[in-house]
Tab-separated table of C-alpha atoms and ligand atoms in Angstrom:
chain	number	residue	atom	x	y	z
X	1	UNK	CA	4.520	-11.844	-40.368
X	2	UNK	CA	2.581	-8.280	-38.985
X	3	UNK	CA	4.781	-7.050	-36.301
X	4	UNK	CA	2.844	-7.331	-32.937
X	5	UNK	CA	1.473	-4.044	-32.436
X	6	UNK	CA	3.260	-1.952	-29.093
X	7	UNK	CA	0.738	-0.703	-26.965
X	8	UNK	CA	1.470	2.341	-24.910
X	9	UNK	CA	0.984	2.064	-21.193
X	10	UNK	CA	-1.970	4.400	-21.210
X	11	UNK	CA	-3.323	1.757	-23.416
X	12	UNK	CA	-2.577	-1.136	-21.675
X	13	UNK	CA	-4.184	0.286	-18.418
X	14	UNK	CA	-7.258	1.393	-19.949
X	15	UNK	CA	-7.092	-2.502	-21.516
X	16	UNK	CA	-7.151	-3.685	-18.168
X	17	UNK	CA	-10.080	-5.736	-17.276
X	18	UNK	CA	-9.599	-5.990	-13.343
X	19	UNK	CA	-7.804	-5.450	-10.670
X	20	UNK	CA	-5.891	-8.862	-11.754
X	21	UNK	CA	-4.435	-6.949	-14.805
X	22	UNK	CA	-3.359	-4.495	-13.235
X	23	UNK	CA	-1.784	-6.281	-10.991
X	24	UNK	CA	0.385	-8.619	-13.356
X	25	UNK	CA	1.225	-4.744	-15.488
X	26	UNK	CA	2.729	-3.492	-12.316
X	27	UNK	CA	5.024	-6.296	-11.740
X	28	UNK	CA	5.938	-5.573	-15.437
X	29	UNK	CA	6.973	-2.151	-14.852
X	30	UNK	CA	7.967	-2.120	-11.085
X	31	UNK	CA	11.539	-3.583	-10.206
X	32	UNK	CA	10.841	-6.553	-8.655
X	33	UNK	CA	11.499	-5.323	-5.011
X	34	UNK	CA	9.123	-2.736	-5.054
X	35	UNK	CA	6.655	-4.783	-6.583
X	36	UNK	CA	7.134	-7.129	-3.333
X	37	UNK	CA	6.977	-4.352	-0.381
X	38	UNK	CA	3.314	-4.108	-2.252
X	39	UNK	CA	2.035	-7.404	-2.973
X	40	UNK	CA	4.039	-8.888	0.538
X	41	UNK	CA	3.112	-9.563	3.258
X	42	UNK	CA	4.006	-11.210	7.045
X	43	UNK	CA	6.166	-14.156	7.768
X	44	UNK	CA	3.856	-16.734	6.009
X	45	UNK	CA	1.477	-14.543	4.444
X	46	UNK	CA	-1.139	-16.549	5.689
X	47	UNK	CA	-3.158	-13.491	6.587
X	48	UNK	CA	-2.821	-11.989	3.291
X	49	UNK	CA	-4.282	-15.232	1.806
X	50	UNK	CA	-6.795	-15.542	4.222
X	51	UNK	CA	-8.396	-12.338	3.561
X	52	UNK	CA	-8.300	-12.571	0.017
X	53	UNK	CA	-9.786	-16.139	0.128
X	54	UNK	CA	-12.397	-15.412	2.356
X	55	UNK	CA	-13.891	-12.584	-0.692
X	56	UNK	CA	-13.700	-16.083	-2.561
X	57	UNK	CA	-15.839	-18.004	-0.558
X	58	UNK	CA	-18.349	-15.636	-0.696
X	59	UNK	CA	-21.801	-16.655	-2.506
X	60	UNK	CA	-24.467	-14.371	-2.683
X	61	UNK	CA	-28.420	-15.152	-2.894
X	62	UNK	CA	-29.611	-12.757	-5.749
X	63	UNK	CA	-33.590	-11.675	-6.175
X	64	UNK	CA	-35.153	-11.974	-9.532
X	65	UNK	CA	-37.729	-10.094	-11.051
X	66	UNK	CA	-36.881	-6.419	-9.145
X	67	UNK	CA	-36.558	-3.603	-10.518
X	68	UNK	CA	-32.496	-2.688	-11.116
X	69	UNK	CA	-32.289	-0.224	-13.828
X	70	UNK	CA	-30.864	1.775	-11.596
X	71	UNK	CA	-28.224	0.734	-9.057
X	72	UNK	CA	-26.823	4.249	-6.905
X	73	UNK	CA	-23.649	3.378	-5.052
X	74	UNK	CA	-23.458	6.384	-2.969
X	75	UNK	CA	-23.416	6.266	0.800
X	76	UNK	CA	-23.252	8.368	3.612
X	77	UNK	CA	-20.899	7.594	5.843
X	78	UNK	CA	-18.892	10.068	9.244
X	79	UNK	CA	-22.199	12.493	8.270
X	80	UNK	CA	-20.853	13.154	4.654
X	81	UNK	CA	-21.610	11.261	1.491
X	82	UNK	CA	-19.871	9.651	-1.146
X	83	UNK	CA	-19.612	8.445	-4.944
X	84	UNK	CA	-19.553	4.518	-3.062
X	85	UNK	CA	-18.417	3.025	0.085
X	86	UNK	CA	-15.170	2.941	-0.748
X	87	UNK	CA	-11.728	4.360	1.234
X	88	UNK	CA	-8.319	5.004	-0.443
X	89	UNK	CA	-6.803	3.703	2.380
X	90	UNK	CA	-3.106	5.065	3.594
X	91	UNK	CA	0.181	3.650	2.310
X	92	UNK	CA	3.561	4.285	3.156
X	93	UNK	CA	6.268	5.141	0.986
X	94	UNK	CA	3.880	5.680	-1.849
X	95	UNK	CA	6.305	7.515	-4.348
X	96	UNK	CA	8.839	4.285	-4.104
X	97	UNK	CA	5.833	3.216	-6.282
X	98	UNK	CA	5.305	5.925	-8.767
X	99	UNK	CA	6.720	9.330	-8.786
X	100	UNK	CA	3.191	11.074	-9.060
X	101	UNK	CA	3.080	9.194	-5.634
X	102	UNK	CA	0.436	10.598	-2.983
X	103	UNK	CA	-0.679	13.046	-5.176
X	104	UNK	CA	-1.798	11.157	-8.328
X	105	UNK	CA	-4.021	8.927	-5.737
X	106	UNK	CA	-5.559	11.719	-4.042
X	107	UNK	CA	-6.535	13.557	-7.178
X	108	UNK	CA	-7.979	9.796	-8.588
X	109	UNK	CA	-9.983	9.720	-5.330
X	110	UNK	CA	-11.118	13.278	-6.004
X	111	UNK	CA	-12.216	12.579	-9.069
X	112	UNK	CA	-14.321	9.401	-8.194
X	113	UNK	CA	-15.649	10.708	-5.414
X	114	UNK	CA	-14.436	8.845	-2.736
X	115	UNK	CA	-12.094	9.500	0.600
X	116	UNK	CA	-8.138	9.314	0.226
X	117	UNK	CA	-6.093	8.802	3.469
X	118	UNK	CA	-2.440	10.052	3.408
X	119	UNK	CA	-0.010	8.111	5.590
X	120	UNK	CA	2.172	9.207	8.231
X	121	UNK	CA	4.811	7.421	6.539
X	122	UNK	CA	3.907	9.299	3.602
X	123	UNK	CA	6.313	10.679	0.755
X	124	UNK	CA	4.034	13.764	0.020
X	125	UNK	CA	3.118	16.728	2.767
X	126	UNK	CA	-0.432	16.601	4.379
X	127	UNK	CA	-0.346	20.549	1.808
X	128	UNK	CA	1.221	18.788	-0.755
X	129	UNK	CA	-2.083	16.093	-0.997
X	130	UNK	CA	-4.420	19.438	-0.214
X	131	UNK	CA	-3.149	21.406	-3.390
X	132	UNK	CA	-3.062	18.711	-5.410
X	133	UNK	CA	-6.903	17.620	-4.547
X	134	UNK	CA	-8.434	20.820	-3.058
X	135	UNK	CA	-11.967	19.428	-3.943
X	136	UNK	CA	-11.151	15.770	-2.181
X	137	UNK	CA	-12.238	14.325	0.709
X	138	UNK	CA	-8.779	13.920	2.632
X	139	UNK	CA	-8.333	12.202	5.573
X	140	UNK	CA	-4.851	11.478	7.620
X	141	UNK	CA	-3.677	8.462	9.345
X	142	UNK	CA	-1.523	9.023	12.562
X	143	UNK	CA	0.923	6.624	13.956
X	144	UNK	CA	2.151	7.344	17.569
X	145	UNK	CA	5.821	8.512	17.857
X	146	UNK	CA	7.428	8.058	20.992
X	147	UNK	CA	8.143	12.262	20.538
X	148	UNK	CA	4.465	13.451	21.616
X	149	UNK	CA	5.618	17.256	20.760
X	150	UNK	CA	5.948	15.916	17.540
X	151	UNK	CA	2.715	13.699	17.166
X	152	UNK	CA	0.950	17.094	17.741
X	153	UNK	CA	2.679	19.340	15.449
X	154	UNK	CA	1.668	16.112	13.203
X	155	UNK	CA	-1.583	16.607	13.668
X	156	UNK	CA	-1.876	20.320	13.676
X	157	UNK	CA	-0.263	19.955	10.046
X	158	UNK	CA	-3.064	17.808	8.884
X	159	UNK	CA	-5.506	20.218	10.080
X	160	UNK	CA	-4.343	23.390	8.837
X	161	UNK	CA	-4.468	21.092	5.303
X	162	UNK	CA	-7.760	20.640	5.942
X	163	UNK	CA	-7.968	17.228	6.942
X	164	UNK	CA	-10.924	16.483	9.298
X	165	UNK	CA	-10.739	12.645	9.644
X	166	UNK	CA	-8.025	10.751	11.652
X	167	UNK	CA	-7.321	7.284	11.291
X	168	UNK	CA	-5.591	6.025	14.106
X	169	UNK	CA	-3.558	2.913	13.246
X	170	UNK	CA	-3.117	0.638	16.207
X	171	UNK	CA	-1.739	-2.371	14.540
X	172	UNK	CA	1.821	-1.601	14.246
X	173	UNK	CA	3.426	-1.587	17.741
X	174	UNK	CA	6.422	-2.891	16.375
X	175	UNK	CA	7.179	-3.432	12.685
X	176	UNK	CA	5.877	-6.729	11.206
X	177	UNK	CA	8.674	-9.350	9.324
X	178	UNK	CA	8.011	-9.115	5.932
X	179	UNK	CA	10.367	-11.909	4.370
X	180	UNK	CA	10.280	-10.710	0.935
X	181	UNK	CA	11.759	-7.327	1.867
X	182	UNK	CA	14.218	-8.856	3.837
X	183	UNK	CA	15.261	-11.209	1.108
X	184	UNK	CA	15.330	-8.559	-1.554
X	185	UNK	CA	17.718	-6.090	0.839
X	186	UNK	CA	15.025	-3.176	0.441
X	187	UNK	CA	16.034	-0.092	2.028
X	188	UNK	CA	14.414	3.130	1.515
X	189	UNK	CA	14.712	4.615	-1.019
X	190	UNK	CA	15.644	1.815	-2.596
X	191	UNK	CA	19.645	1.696	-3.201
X	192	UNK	CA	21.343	0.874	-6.566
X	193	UNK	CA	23.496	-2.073	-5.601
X	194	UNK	CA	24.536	-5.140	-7.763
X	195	UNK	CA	21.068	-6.583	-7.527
X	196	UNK	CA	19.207	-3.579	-8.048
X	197	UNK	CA	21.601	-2.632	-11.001
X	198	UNK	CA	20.293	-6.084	-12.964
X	199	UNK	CA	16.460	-4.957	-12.117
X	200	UNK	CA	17.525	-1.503	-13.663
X	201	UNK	CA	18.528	-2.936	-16.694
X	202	UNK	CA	14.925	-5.042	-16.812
X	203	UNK	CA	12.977	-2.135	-15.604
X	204	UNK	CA	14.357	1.019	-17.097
X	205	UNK	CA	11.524	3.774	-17.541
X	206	UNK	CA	10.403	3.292	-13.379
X	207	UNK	CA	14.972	3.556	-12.354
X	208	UNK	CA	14.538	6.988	-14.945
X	209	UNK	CA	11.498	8.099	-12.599
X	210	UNK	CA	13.565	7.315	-9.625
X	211	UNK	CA	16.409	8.797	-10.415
X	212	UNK	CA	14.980	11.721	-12.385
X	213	UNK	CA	11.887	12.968	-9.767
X	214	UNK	CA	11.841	14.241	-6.179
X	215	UNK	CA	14.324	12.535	-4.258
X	216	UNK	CA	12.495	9.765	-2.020
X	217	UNK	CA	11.906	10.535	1.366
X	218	UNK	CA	9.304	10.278	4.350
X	219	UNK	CA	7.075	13.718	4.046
X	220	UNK	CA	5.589	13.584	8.093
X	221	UNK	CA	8.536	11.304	10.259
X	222	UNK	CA	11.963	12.421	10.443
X	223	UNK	CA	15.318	10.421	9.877
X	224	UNK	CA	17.176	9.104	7.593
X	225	UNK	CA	15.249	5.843	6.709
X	226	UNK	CA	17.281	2.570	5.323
X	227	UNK	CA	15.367	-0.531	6.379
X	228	UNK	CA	11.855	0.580	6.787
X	229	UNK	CA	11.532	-2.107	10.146
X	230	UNK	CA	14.245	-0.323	11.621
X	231	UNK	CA	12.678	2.860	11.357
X	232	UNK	CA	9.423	1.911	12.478
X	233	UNK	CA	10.825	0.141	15.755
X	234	UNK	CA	12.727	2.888	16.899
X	235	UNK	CA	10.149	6.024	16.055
X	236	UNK	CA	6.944	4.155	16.774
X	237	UNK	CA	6.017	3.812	20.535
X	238	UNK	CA	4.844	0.576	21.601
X	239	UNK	CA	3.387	1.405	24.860
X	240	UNK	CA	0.675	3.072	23.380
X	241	UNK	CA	-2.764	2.175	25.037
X	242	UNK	CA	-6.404	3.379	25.477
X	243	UNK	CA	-5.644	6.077	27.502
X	244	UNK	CA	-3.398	7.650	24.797
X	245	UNK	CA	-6.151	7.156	22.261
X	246	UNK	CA	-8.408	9.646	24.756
X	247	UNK	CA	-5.830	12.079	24.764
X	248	UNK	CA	-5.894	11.968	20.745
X	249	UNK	CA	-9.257	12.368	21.093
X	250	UNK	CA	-8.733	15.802	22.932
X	251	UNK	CA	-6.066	17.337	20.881
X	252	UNK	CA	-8.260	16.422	17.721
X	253	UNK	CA	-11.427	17.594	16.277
X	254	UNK	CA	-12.443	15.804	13.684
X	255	UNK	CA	-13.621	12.625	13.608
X	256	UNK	CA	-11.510	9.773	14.576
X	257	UNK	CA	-11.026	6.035	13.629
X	258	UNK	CA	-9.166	3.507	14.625
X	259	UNK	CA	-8.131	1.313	12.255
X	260	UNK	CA	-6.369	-2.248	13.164
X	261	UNK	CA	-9.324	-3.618	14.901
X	262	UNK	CA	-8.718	-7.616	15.568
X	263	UNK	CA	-11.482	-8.551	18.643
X	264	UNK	CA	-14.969	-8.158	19.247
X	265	UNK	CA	-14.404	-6.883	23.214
X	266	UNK	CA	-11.612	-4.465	21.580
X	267	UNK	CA	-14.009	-2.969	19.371
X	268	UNK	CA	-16.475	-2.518	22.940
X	269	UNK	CA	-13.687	-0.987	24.074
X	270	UNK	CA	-13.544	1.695	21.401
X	271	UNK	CA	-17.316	2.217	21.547
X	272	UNK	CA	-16.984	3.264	24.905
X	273	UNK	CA	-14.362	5.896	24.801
X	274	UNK	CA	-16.693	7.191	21.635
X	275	UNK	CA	-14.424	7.134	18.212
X	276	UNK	CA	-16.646	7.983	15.130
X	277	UNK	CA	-15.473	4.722	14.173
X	278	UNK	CA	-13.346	0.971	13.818
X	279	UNK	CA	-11.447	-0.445	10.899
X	280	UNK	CA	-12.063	-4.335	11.411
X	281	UNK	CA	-8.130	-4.708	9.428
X	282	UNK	CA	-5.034	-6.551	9.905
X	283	UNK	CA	-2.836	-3.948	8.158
X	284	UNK	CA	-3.622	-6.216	4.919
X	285	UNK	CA	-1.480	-9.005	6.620
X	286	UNK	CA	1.248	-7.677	6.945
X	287	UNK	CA	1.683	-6.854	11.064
X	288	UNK	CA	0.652	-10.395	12.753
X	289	UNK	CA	0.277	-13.364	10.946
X	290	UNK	CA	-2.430	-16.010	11.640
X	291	UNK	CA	-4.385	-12.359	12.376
X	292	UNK	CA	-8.541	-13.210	12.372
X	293	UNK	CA	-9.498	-12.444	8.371
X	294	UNK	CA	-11.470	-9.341	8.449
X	295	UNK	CA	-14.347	-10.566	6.487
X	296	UNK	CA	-15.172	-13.134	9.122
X	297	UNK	CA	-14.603	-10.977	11.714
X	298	UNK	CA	-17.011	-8.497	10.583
X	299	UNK	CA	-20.777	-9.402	11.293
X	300	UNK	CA	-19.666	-9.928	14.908
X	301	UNK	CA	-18.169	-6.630	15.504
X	302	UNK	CA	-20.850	-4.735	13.388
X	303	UNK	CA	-23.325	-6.903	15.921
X	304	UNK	CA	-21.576	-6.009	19.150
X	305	UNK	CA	-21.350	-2.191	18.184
X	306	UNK	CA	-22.523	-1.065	14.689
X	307	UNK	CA	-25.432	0.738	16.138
X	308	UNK	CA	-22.941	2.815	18.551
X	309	UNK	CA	-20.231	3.441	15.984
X	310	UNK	CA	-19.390	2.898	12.484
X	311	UNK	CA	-17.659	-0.194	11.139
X	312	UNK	CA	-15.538	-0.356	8.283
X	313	UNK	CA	-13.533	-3.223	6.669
X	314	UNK	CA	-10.110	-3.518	4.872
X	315	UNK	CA	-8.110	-6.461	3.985
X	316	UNK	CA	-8.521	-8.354	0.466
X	317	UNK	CA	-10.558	-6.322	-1.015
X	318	UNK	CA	-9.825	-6.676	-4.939
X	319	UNK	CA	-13.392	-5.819	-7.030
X	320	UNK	CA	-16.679	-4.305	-6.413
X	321	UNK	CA	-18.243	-7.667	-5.963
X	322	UNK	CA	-15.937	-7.596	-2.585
X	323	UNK	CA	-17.287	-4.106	-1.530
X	324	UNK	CA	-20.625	-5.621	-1.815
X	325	UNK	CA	-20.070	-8.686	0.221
X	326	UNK	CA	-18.764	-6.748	3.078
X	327	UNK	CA	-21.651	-3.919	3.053
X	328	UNK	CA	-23.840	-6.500	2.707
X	329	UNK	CA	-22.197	-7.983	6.150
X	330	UNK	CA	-22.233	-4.847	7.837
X	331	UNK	CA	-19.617	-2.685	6.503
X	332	UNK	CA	-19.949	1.330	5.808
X	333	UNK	CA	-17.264	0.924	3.313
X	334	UNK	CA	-14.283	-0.693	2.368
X	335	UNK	CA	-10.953	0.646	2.685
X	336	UNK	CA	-8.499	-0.710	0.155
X	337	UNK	CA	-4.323	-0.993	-0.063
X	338	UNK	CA	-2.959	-2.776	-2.365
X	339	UNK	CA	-5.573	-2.655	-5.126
X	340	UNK	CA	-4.786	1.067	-5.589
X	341	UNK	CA	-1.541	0.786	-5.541
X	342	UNK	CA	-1.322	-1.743	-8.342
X	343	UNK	CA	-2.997	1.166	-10.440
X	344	UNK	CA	-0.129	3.382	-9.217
X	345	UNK	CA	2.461	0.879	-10.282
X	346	UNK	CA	1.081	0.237	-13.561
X	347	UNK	CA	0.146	3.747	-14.956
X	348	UNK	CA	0.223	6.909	-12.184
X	349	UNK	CA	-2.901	8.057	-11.668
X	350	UNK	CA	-4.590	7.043	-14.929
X	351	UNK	CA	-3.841	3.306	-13.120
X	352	UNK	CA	-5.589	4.689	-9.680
X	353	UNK	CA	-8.443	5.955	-11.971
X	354	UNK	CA	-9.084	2.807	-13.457
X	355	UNK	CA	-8.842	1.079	-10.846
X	356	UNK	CA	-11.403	3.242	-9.142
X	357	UNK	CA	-13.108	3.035	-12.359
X	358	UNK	CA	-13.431	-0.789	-12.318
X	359	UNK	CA	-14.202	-1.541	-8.868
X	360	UNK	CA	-17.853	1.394	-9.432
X	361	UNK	CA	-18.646	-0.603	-12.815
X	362	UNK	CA	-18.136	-4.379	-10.796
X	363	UNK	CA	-19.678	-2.978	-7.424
X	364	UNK	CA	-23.186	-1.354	-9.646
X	365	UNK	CA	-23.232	-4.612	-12.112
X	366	UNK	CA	-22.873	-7.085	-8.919
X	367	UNK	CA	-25.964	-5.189	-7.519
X	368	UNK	CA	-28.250	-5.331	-10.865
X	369	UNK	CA	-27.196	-9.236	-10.648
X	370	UNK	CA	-28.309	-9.217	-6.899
X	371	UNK	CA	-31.541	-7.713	-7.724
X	372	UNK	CA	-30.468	-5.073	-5.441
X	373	UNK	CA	-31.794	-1.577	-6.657
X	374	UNK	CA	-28.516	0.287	-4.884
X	375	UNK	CA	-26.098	-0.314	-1.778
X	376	UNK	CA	-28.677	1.092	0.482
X	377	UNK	CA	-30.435	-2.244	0.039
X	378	UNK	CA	-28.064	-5.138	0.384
X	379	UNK	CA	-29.067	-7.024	3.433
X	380	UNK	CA	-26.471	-9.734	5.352
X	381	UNK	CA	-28.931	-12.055	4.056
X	382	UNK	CA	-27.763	-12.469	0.700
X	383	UNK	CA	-24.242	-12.909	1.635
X	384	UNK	CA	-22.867	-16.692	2.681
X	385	UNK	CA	-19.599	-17.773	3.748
X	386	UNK	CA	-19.002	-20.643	2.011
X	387	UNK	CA	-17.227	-23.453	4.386
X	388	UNK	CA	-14.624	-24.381	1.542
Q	1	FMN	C1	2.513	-0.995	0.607
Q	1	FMN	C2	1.601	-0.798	1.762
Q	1	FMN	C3	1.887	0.184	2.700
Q	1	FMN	C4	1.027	0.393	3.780
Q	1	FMN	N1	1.288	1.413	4.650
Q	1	FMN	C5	0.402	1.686	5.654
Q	1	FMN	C6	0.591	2.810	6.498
Q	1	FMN	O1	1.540	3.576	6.347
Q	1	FMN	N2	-0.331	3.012	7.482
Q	1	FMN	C7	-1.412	2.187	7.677
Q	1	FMN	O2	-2.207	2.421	8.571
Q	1	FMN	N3	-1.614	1.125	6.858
Q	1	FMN	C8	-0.740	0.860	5.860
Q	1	FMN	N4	-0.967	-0.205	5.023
Q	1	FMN	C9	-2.162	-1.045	5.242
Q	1	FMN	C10	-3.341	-0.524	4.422
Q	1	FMN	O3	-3.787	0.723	4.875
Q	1	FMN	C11	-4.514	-1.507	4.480
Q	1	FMN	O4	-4.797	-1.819	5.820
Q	1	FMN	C12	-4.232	-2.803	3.720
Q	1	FMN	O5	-3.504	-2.550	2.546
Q	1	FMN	C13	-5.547	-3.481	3.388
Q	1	FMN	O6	-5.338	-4.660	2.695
Q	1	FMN	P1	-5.380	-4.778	1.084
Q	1	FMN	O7	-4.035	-4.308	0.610
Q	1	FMN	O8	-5.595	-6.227	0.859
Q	1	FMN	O9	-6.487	-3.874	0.578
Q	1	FMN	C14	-0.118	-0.419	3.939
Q	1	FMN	C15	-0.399	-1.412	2.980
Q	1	FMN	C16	0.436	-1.599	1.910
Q	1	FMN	C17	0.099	-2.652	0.899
């Protein structure tokens, strides 16, 4: 019998036919754990689920007979234009997942054309993410620490890198429970113990990575992290209000988002004090559970104040036929999580890449299928919610 041929990884990502794929070669190569702080969620996970099955009720009402031999993607959105509507949105931790970490995504967003947002709980410098994609749109996302001194020097860090669009995460005023971290012991960086010994042995080349790269630590927040709840709890400052969101808005240039947007009269709120922008997102499920699903959410905050202020949407968004449905609804763009990140798990940034690659090719063949001759024409119209 032929021996079964061994495909490199390189191969087996550019194999990949969606985001699925990707998904199932991550869980191949990442230790189980890690896997799980990505593809987790809170408590039940219902949110998680929600958002994800909300994308797959979605049935859309294509035209015939238009004219779609050419579909452009590109969009304008905070006065500056892009490949498609599409944010690399920000992740924590991100070199737990591959050791080209922050910088292999922000170099695949550079490439594609599209925004990359570096986390405050990043592994990677707000410099380190400028060198590596001087040409890329890059963007930071600030969490409030209780030390204000320190929020600033924060943000004056992400300025002098160039960064010139602040995302403002409000979901987080305490650290969700997400059970699957708490049943595999993660601590970060992850820790060889017994358990993590018998993943080592299953999941060589990504403990070689670990052990062999940049040791593993938070790039922006200070301390010496071990369960990443803990952290969060006692750095992040739950008191944080509207008020504090005006004085962001004075010690910052740029443009400014907030992203964690849950209510219609929250997003009013927002309007009023005049950010560029709201994220209609429930931290991809994994902050409150039972959260509203973002995709439902959506036409009634881009009703209430899409013509004052720019709404974007994250939360289960896993192909191009997603960013469709939720520009179609009223979205500027979609930010995504965990869809990148599978990339990252499962190949560095050739994963990100094709990843980015896939969701263009789905998002510009779901139009020609609409009939729609480019983003700029889908209309909420040909979007229903299915009930079931
Ligand atoms: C592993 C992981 C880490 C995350 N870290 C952050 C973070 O540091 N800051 C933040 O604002 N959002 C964070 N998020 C939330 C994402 O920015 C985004 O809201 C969410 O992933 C969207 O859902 P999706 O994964 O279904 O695309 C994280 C998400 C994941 C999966």
């Amino acid at each position: 019998m032929p021996a079964r041929p061994r495909l490199s990884r390189a191969r087996r990502v550019a194999d990949a036919a969606d985001v699925a794929d990707l998904r199932l070669l991550a869980r191949r190569r990442a230790p189980r754990m890690v896997f799980d702080y990505v593809d987790g969620a809170a408590e039940g996970e219902r949110s998680m689920a929600r958002a994800v099955e909300a994308f797959d009720r979605v049935e859309f009402s294509p035209r015939v007979l238009r004219d779609v031999a050419a579909a452009p993607t590109a969009v304008e959105i905070l006065g500056r234009r892009i490949a498609m509507p599409l944010v690399l949105g920000p992740t924590g931790f991100t070199r737990m997942m591959h050791r080209e970490g922050e910088r292999a995504v922000a170099r695949a967003a550079e490439r594609a054309g599209v925004p990359y947002t570096l986390s405050t709980m990043g592994t990677t410098t707000a410099a380190g993410v400028a060198a590596a994609a001087p040409g890329g749109w890059n963007w930071f996302q600030l969490y409030v620490v209780r030390d204000r001194a320190r929020t600033l020097e924060t943000l004056s860090l992400a300025r002098e890198a160039g960064m010139d669009v602040l995302v403002v995460t409000v979901d987080v005023p305490v650290a969700g429970a997400r059970l699957r971290d708490v049943r595999h012991g993660l601590t970060v960086p992850p820790a060889l113990r017994w358990r993590s010994v018998l993943q080592a042995v299953r999941h060589p080349a990504w403990w070689f990575d670990f052990l062999t790269s940049e040791p593993l630590r938070f790039a922006t927040v200070n301390g010496a992290p071990d369960d990443l709840a803990g952290i969060t709890n006692l750095m992040f400052d739950p008191s944080v209000t509207v008020a504090d969101l005006e004085w962001i808005r004075s010690a910052w240039l740029g443009r400014l988002l907030v992203k964690g947007v849950q209510r219609v009269d929250d997003a009013k709120e927002l309007a009023a004090v005049g950010v560029d922008g709201v994220v209609v997102s429930n931290h991809g499920g994994r902050q409150l559970d039972r959260a509203p699903t973002p995709l439902e959410l959506l036409p009634h905050v881009v009703a209430a104040v899409g013509d004052r202020t720019e709404v974007f949407l994250d939360g289960g968004v896993r192909s191009g036929a997603d960013v469709a449905a939720a520009v179609a609804l009223g979205a500027r763009a979609c930010f995504v999580g965990r869809a990148y990140l599978y990339g990252l798990m499962a190949g560095g940034e050739l994963g990100v890449r094709r990843v980015l690659d896939l969701l263009h090719a789905e998002l510009v063949r779901t139009l020609q299928l609409m009939g729609v001759g480019g983003v700029a024409e889908l209309t909420s119209d040909m979007v229903r919610i299915r009930e079931r």
